[in-house]
Coordinates of C-alpha atoms and ligand atoms in Angstrom, one line a residue:
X2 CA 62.1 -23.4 -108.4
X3 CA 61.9 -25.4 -105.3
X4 CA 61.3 -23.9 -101.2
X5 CA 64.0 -24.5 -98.6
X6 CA 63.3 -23.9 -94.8
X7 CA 66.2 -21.7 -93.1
X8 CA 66.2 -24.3 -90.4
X9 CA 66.3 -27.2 -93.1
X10 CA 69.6 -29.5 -92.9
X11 CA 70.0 -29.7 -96.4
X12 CA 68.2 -32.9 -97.0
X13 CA 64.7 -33.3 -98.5
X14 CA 63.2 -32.0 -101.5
X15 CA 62.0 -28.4 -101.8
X16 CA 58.4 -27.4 -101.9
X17 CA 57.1 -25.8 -105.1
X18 CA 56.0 -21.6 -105.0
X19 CA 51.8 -22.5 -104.9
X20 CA 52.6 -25.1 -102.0
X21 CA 54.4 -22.8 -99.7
X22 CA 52.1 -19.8 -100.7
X23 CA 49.0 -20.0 -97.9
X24 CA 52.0 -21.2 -95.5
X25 CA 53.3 -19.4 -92.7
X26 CA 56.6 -21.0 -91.1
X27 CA 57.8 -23.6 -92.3
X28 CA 56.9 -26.9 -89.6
X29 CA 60.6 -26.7 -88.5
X30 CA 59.6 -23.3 -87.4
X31 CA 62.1 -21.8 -90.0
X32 CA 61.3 -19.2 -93.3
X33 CA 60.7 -20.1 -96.5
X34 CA 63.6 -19.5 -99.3
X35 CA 64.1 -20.5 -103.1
X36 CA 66.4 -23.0 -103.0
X37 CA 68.9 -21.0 -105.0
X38 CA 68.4 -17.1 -106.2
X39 CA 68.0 -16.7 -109.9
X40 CA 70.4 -14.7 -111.4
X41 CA 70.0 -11.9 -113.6
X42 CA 72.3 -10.5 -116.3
X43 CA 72.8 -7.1 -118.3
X44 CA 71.1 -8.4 -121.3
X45 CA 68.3 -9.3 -119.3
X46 CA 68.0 -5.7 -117.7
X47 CA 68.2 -4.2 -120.9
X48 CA 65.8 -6.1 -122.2
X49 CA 63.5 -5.3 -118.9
X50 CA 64.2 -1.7 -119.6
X51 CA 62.5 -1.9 -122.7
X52 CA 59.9 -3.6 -121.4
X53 CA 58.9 -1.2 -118.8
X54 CA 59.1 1.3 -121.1
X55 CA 56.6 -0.4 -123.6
X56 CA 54.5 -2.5 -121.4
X57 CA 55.0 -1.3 -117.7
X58 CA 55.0 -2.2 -114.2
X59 CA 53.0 -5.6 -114.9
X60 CA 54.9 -7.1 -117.8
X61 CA 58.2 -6.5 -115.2
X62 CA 56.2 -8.2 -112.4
X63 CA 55.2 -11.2 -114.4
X64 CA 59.4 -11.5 -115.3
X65 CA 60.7 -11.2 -112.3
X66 CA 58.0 -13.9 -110.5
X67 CA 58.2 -16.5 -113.6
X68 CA 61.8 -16.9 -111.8
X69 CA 60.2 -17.5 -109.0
X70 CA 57.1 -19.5 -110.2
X71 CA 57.4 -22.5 -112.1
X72 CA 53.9 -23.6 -110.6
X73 CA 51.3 -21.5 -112.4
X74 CA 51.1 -21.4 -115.7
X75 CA 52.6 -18.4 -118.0
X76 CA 49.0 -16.8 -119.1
X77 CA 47.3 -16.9 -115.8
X78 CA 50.5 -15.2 -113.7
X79 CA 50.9 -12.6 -116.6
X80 CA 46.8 -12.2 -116.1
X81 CA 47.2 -12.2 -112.2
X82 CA 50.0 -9.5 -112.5
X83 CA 48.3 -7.4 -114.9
X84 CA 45.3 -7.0 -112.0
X85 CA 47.3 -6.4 -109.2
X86 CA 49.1 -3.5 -110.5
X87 CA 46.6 -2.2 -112.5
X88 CA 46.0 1.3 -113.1
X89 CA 42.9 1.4 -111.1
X90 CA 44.7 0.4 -108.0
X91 CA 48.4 2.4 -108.5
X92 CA 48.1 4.8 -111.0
X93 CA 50.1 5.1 -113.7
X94 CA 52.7 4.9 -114.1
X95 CA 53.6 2.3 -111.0
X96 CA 56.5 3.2 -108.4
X97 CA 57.3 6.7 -110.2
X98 CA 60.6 7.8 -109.0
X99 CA 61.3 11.3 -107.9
X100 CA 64.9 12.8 -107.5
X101 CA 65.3 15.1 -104.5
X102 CA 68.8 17.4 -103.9
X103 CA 71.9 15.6 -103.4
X104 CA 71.8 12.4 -105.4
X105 CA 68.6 10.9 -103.6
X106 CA 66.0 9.9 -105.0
X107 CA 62.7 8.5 -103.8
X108 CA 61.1 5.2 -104.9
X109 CA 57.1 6.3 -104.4
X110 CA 55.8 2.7 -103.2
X111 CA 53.1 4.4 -101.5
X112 CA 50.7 5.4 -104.5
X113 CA 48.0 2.1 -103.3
X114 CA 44.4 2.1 -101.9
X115 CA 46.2 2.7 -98.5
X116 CA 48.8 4.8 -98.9
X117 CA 51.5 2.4 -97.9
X118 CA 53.8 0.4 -99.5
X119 CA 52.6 -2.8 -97.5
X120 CA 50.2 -2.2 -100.8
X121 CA 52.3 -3.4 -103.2
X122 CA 52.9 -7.1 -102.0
X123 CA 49.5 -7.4 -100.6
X124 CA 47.7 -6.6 -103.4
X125 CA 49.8 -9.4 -105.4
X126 CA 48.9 -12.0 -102.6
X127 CA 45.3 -11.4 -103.0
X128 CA 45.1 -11.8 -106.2
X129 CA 47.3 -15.0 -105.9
X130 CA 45.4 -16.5 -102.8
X131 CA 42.0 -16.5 -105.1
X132 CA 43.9 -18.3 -108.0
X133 CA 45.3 -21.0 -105.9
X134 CA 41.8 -21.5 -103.8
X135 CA 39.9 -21.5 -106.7
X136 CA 42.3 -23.9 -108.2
X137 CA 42.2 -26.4 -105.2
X138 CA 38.5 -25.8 -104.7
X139 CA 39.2 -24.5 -100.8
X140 CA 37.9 -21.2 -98.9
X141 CA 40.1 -19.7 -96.4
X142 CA 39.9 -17.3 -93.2
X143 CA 42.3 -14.8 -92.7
X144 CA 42.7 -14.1 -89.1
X145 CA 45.0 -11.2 -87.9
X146 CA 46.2 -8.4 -85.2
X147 CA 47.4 -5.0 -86.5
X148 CA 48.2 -1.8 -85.1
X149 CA 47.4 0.0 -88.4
X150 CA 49.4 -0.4 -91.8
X151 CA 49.4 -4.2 -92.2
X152 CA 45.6 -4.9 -91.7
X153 CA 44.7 -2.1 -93.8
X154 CA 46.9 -3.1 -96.5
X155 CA 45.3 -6.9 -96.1
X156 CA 41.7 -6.0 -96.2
X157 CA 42.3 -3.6 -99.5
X158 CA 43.8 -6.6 -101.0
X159 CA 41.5 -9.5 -99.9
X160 CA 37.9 -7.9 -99.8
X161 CA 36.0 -9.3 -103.1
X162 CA 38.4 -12.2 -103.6
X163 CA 36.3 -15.0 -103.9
X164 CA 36.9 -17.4 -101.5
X165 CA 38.4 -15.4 -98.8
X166 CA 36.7 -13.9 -95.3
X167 CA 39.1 -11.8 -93.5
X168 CA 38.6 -11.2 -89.7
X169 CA 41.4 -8.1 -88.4
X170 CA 41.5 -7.0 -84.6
X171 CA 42.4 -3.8 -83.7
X172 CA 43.1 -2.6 -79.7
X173 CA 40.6 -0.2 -79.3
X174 CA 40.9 3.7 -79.7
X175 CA 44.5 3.2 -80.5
X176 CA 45.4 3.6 -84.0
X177 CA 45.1 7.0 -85.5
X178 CA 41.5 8.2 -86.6
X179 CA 42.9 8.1 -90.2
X180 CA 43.6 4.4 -89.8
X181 CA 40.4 3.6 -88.1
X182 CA 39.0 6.0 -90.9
X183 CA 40.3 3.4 -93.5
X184 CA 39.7 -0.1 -92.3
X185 CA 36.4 1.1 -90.5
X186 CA 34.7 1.9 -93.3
X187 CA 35.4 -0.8 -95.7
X188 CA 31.5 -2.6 -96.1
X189 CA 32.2 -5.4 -97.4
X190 CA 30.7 -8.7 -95.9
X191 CA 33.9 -10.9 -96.0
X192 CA 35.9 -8.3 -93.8
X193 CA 34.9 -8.2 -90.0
X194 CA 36.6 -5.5 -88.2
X195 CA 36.7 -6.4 -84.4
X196 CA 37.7 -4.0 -81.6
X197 CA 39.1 -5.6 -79.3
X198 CA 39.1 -3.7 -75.6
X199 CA 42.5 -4.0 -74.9
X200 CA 46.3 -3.2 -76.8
X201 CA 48.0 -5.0 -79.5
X202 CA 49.5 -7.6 -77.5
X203 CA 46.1 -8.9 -76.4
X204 CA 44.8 -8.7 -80.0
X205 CA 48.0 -10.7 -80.8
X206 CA 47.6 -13.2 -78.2
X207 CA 44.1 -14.2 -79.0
X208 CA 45.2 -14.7 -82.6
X209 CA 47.5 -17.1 -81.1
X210 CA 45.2 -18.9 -79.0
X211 CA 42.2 -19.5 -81.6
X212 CA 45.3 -20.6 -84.3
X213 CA 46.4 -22.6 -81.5
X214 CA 43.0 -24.5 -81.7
X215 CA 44.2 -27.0 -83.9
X216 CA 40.3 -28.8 -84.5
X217 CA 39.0 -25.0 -85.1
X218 CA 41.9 -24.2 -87.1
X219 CA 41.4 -27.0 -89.2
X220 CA 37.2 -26.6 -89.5
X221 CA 38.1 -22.9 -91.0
X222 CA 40.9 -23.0 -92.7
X223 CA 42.5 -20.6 -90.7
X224 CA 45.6 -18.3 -92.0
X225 CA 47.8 -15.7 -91.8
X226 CA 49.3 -12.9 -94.3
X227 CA 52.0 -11.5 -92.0
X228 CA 55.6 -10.1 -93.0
X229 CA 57.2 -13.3 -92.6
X230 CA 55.1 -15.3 -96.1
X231 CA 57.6 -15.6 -98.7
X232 CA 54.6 -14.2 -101.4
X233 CA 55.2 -10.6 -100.1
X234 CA 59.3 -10.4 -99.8
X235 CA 59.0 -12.1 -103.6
X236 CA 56.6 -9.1 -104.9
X237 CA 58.5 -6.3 -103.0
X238 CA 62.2 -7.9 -105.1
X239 CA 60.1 -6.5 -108.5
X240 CA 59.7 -3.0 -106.8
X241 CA 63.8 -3.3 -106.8
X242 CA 64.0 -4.0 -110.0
X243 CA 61.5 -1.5 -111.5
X244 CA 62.7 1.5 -109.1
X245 CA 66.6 0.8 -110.7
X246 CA 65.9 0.6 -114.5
X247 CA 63.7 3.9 -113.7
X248 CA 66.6 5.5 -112.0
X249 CA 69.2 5.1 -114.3
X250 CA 66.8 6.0 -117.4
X251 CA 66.2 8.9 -116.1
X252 CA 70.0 9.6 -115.3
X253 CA 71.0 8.2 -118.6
X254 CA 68.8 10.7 -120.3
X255 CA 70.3 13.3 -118.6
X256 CA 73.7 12.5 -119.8
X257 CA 75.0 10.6 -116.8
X258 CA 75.6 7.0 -117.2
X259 CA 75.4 5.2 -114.1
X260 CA 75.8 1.7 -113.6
X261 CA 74.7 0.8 -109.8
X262 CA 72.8 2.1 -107.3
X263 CA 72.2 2.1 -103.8
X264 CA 68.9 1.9 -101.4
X265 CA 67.8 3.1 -98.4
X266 CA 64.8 1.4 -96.3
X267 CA 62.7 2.1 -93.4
X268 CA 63.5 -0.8 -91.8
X269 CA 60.9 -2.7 -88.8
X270 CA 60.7 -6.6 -89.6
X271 CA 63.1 -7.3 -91.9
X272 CA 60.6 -7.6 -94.9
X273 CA 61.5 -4.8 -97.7
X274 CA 65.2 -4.6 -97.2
X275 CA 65.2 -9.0 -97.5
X276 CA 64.0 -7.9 -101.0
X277 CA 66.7 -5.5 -101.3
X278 CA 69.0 -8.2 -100.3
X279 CA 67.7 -10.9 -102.3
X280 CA 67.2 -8.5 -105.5
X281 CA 71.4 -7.8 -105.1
X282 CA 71.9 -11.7 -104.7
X283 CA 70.5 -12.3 -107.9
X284 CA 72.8 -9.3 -109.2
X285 CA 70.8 -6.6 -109.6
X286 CA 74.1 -3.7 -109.6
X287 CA 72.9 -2.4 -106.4
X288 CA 76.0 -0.9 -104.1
X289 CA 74.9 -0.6 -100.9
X290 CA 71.7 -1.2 -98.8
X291 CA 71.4 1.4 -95.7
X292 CA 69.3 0.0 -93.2
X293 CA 67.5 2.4 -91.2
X294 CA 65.9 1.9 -87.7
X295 CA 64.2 4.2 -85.7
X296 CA 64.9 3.9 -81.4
X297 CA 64.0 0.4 -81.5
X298 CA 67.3 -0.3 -83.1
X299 CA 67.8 -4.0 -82.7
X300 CA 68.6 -4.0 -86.4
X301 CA 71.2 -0.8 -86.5
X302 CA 72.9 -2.3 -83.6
X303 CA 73.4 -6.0 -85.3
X304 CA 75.6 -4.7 -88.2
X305 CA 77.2 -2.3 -86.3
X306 CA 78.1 -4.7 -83.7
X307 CA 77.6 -8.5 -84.7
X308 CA 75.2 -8.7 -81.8
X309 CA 71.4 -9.6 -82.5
X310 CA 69.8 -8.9 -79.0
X311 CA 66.0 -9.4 -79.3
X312 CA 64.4 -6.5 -76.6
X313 CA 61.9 -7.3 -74.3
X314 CA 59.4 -4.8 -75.7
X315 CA 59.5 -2.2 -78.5
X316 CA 59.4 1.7 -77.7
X317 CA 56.4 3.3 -79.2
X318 CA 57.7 6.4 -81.7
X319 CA 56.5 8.2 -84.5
X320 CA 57.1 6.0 -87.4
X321 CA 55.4 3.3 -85.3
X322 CA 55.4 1.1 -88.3
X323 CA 59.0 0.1 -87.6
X324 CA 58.1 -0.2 -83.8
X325 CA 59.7 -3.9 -83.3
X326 CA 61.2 -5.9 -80.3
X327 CA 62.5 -8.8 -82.8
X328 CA 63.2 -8.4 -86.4
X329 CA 61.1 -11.4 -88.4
X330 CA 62.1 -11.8 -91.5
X331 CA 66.0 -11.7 -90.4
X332 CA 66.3 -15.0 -90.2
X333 CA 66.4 -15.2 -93.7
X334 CA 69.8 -13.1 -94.1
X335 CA 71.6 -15.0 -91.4
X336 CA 70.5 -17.9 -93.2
X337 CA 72.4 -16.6 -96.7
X338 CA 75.1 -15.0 -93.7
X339 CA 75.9 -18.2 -92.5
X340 CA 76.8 -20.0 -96.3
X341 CA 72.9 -21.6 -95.7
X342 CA 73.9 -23.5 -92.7
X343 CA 70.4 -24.5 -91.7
X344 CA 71.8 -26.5 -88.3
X345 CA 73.5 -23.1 -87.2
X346 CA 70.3 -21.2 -87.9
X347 CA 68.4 -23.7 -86.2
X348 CA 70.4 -23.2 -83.0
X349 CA 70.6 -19.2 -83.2
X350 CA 67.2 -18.4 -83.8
X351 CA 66.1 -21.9 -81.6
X352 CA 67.8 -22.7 -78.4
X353 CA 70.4 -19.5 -78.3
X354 CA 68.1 -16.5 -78.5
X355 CA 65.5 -18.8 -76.0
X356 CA 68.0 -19.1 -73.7
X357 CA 70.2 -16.0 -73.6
X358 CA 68.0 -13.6 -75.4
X359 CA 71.2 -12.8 -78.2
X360 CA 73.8 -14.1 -80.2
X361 CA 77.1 -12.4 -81.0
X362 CA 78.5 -12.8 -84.5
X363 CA 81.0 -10.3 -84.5
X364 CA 83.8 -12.7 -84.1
X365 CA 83.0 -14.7 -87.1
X366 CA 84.5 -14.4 -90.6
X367 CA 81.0 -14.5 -92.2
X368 CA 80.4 -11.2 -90.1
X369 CA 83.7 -9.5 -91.0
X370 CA 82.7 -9.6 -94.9
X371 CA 78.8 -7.7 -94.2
X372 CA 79.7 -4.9 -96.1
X373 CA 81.8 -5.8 -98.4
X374 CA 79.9 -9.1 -99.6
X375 CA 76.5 -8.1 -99.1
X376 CA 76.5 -4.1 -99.0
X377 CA 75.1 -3.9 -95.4
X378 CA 75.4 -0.4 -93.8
X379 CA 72.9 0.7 -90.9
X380 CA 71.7 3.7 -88.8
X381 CA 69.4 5.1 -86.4
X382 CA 67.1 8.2 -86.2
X383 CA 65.2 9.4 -83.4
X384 CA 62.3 11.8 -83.2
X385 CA 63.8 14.7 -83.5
X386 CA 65.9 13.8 -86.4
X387 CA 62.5 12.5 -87.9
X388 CA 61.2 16.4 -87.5
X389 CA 64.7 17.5 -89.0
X390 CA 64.2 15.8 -91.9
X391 CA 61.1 16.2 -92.6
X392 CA 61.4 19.7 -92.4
X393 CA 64.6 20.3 -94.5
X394 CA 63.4 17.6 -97.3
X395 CA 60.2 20.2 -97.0
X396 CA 62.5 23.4 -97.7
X397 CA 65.4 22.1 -99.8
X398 CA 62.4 20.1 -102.4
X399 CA 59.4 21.4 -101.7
X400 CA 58.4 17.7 -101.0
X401 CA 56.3 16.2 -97.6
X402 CA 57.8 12.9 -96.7
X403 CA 55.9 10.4 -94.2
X404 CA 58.2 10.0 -90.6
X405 CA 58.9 6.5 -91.8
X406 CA 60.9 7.7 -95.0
X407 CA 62.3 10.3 -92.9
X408 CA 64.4 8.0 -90.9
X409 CA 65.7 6.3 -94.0
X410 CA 66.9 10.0 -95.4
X411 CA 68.5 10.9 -92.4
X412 CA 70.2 7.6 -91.8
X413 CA 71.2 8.5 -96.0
X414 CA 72.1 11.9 -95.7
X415 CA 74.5 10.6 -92.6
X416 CA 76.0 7.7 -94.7
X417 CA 76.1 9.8 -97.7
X418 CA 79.9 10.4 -98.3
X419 CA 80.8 6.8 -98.0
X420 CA 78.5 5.7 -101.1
X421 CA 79.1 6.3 -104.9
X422 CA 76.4 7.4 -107.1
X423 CA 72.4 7.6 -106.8
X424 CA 70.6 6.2 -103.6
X425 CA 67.0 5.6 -103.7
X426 CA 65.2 5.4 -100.7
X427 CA 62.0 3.7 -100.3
X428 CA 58.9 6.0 -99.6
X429 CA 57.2 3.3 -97.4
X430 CA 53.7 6.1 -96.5
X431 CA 52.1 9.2 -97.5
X432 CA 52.5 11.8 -94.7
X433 CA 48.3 11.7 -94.4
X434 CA 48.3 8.6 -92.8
X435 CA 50.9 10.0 -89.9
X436 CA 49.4 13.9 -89.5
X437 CA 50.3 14.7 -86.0
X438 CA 53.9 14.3 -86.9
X439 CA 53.5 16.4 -90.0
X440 CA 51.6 18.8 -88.0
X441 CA 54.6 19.2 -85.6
X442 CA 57.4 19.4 -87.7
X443 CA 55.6 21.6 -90.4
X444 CA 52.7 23.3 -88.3
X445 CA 50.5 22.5 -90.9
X446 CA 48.2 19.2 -92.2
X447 CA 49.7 17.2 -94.7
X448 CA 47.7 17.4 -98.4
X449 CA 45.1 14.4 -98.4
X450 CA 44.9 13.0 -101.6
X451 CA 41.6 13.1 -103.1
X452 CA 40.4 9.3 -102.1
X453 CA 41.1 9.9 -98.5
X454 CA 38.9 13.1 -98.3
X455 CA 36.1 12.6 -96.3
X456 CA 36.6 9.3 -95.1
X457 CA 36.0 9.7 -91.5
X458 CA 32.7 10.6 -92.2
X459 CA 32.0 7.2 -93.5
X460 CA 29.4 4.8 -91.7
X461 CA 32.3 2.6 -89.3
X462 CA 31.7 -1.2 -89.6
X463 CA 33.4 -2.5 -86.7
X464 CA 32.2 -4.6 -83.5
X465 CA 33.7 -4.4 -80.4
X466 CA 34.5 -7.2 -78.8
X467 CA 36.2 -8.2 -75.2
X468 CA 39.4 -9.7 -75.0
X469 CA 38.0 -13.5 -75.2
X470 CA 39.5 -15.8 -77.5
X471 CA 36.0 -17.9 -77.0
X472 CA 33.7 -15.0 -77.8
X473 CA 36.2 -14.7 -80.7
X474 CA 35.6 -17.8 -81.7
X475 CA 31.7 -17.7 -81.6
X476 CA 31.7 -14.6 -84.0
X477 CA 34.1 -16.7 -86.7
X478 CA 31.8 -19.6 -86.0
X479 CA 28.3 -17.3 -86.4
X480 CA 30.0 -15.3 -89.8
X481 CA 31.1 -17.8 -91.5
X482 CA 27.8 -20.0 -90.9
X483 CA 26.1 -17.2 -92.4
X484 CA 27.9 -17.1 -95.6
X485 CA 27.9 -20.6 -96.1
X486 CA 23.7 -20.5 -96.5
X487 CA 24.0 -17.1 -98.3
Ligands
PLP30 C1 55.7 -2.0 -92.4 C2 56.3 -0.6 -92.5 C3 57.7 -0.4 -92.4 C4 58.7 -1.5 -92.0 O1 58.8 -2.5 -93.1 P1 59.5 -3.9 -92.8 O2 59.2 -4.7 -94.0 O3 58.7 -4.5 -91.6 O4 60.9 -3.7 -92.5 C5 58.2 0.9 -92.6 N1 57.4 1.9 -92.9 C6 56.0 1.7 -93.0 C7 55.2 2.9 -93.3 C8 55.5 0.5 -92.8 O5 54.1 0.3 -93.0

């Protein structure tokens, strides 16, 4: 399997899976995609059913991926597969599904060291950055900005992977104390915690400006694992897979034979519901994918409309995890959207959204057939639809959800009538990492599994640091001196 850019004109040869792997865009400043999606047939899901029922979640992974993968041999992907999911790191069994009333059922993607479903594509990447460093002899430096979720998830997965230093900034005082709780006291000497005195956008900026530094770039190996690297939306497609055969074995035990299923998905950046998408591309028998947003609905409004406005800023809320101005991994559907018409794409996401901020697809023939062709159906949910939710999930189940999954019930329960058979919404948190919004729509804490308990007792490795790209650069410069005599 060969790599495509979404801006690529069709000409060139592909890159192979290990090649595009550490990469971030591709130099056109497009997305990676496989060339073509794999298809899957019914044998091949029966024969996966059997195999998650004998081997598990790994032996599925290692199928799905050697679609993917044609780069790394058979043995060491299976090897690499069995680690990440391992019971030590998900439980057993991994992504348990749980029905609640009314034909919903919840996908549990949140059962990782961080109680977020960012979990189960970062811990694959880990394990597959240390195979491919230690197979082209090379170190690399992670350098990234998060505002909670996403740089926990990456330190869980990258500390102890040989090979790999991880520096994360934070703003200051502003993600929850759980969060800090859980990156803060990660001692580990390859992940550097910096607070940065200032908010997210300054932590972003000077992650820009020290990757902008092409001759310190190079001298460090400086790289990224954000939403838009092809290794996660590729580990999140097995997730599809696993959470369907579990879903209709459990129906088909009960007596009721169902042949598709539907989703539902938190949506912020685009990343889990491009799984979705590419998962039914390769004919998984999924109906329909529900896209949820929260107020920031740049996505809702796009396939309700054909319009794609990118927002000068995102609204902060309570799932803040799907706080987003711009949606990045969406260039990936309009890609697929637009028959793989890199030139259009090029212009959209390039010249067109540069200089008017939007584009407007609702006239064209590829936008008429979003539904029907590729399942699309979106929604919004607010704050107080969050608390709804919540709170009657809560009485009807007897079942906390995070605010994040809350919006995609709502936006399910609303869409409901429209959609045949099961829909499985991704659980994309526990409620312990988000307690102020369980507090107020329950009036009570949410239950802390037993890892978390204590944790903001822990001794807090973090340094603060102003917001100086050159003071940045000193401390990357000093830390990774240091492990190069140890
Ligand atoms: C990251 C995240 C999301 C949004 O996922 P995307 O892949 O960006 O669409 C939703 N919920 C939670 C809890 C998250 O951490």
């Amino acid at each position: 399997m060969r790599y495509v850019s979404t801006r690529n004109a069709g000409s060139g040869p592909g890159l192979p899976f290990c090649d595009i792997l550490l990469e971030g865009l591709a130099p056109d400043g497009g997305l990676y995609l496989p060339e073509h999606y794999p298809t899957l047939t019914a044998e091949t899901l029966a024969h996966w059913q059997t195999l998650l029922a004998s081997e598990g979640y790994p032996a599925v992974a290692f199928e799905v991926l050697s679609l993917f993968v044609d780069d790394i041999p058979d043995a060491d992907l299976r090897a690499i597969c069995e680690r990440a999911y391992a019971t030590e790191v998900f439980g057993e069994p991994v992504v348990p599904v749980a029905p609640l009333s009314d034909g919903v059922w919840l996908a549990k993607l949140s059962e990782g060291p961080t109680a977020a479903f960012k979990d189960m594509a970062m811990q694959l990447l880990g394990q597959l950055f240390e195979y491919e460093l230690g197979r082209r002899d090379e170190t690399l430096t992670i350098l990234g900005a998060t505002s909670g979720d996403t740089g926990s998830a990456a330190e869980y997965a990258m500390r102890g992977r040989r090979g790999i230093t991880v520096f994360m900034l934070s703003p200051q005082g502003r993600m929850s104390p759980f969060q800090q709780a859980q990156m803060f006291s990660l001692d580990d000497p390859h992940i550097v915690n910096l607070a940065v005195d200032g908010v997210f956008d300054d932590c972003q900026d000077l992650v820009k400006t020290v990757m902008g530094d092409a001759a310190f770039k190079a001298a460090h190996n400086l790289g990224a694992v954000n939403s838009i690297n092809w290794g996660r939306v590729v580990a999140q497609v097995i997730y599809y897979v696993v959470s369907y055969l579990r879903v209709t074995a459990a129906l088909d035990a009960a007596g009721e034979t169902v042949t598709r299923v539907s989703f539902a998905v938190p949506t912020g950046n685009f990343g889990n519901i491009c799984a979705a998408h590419v998962a039914r591309e390769m004919g998984l028998p999924i109906d329909t994918l529900i896209l949820a947003t929260n107020e920031n609905n740049v996505l809702d409004e796009f396939f309700r409309t054909g319009v794609y406005r990118v927002r000068a800023g995102a609204e902060e809320t309570s799932s803040p995890s799907m706080d987003i101005s711009k949606a990045s991994n969406f260039e990936r559907f309009v890609y697929d959207l637009l028959g793989r018409d890199g030139v259009r794409v090029a212009e959209l996401f390039g010249p067109v959204l540069r200089e008017q901020g939007f584009f407007d697809l609702s006239a064209t023939p590829e936008f008429a057939g979003i539904r029907e062709r590729y399942g699309f159906v979106s929604g919004t949910s607010t704050h107080a639809d969050r608390l709804a939710t919540i709170r009657a999930v809560d009485a009807a189940d007897s079942v906390v959800i995070d605010p994040h999954t809350a919006d995609a019930v709502k936006v399910a329960w609303d869409l409901r009538d429209h959609i045949a058979g099961p829909i499985i919404v991704t659980e994309t948190a526990l409620p312990v990492k988000f307690s102020a919004t369980i507090v107020e729509a329950l009036g009570h804490e949410p239950d802390r599994p037993a890892a978390f308990v204590g944790i903001e007792d822990l001794p807090r490795q973090v340094t603060d640091i102003p917001a100086d790209a050159e003071v940045l650069k000193r401390i990357i410069d000093e830390r990774q001196g240091e492990s190069a005599t140890r």
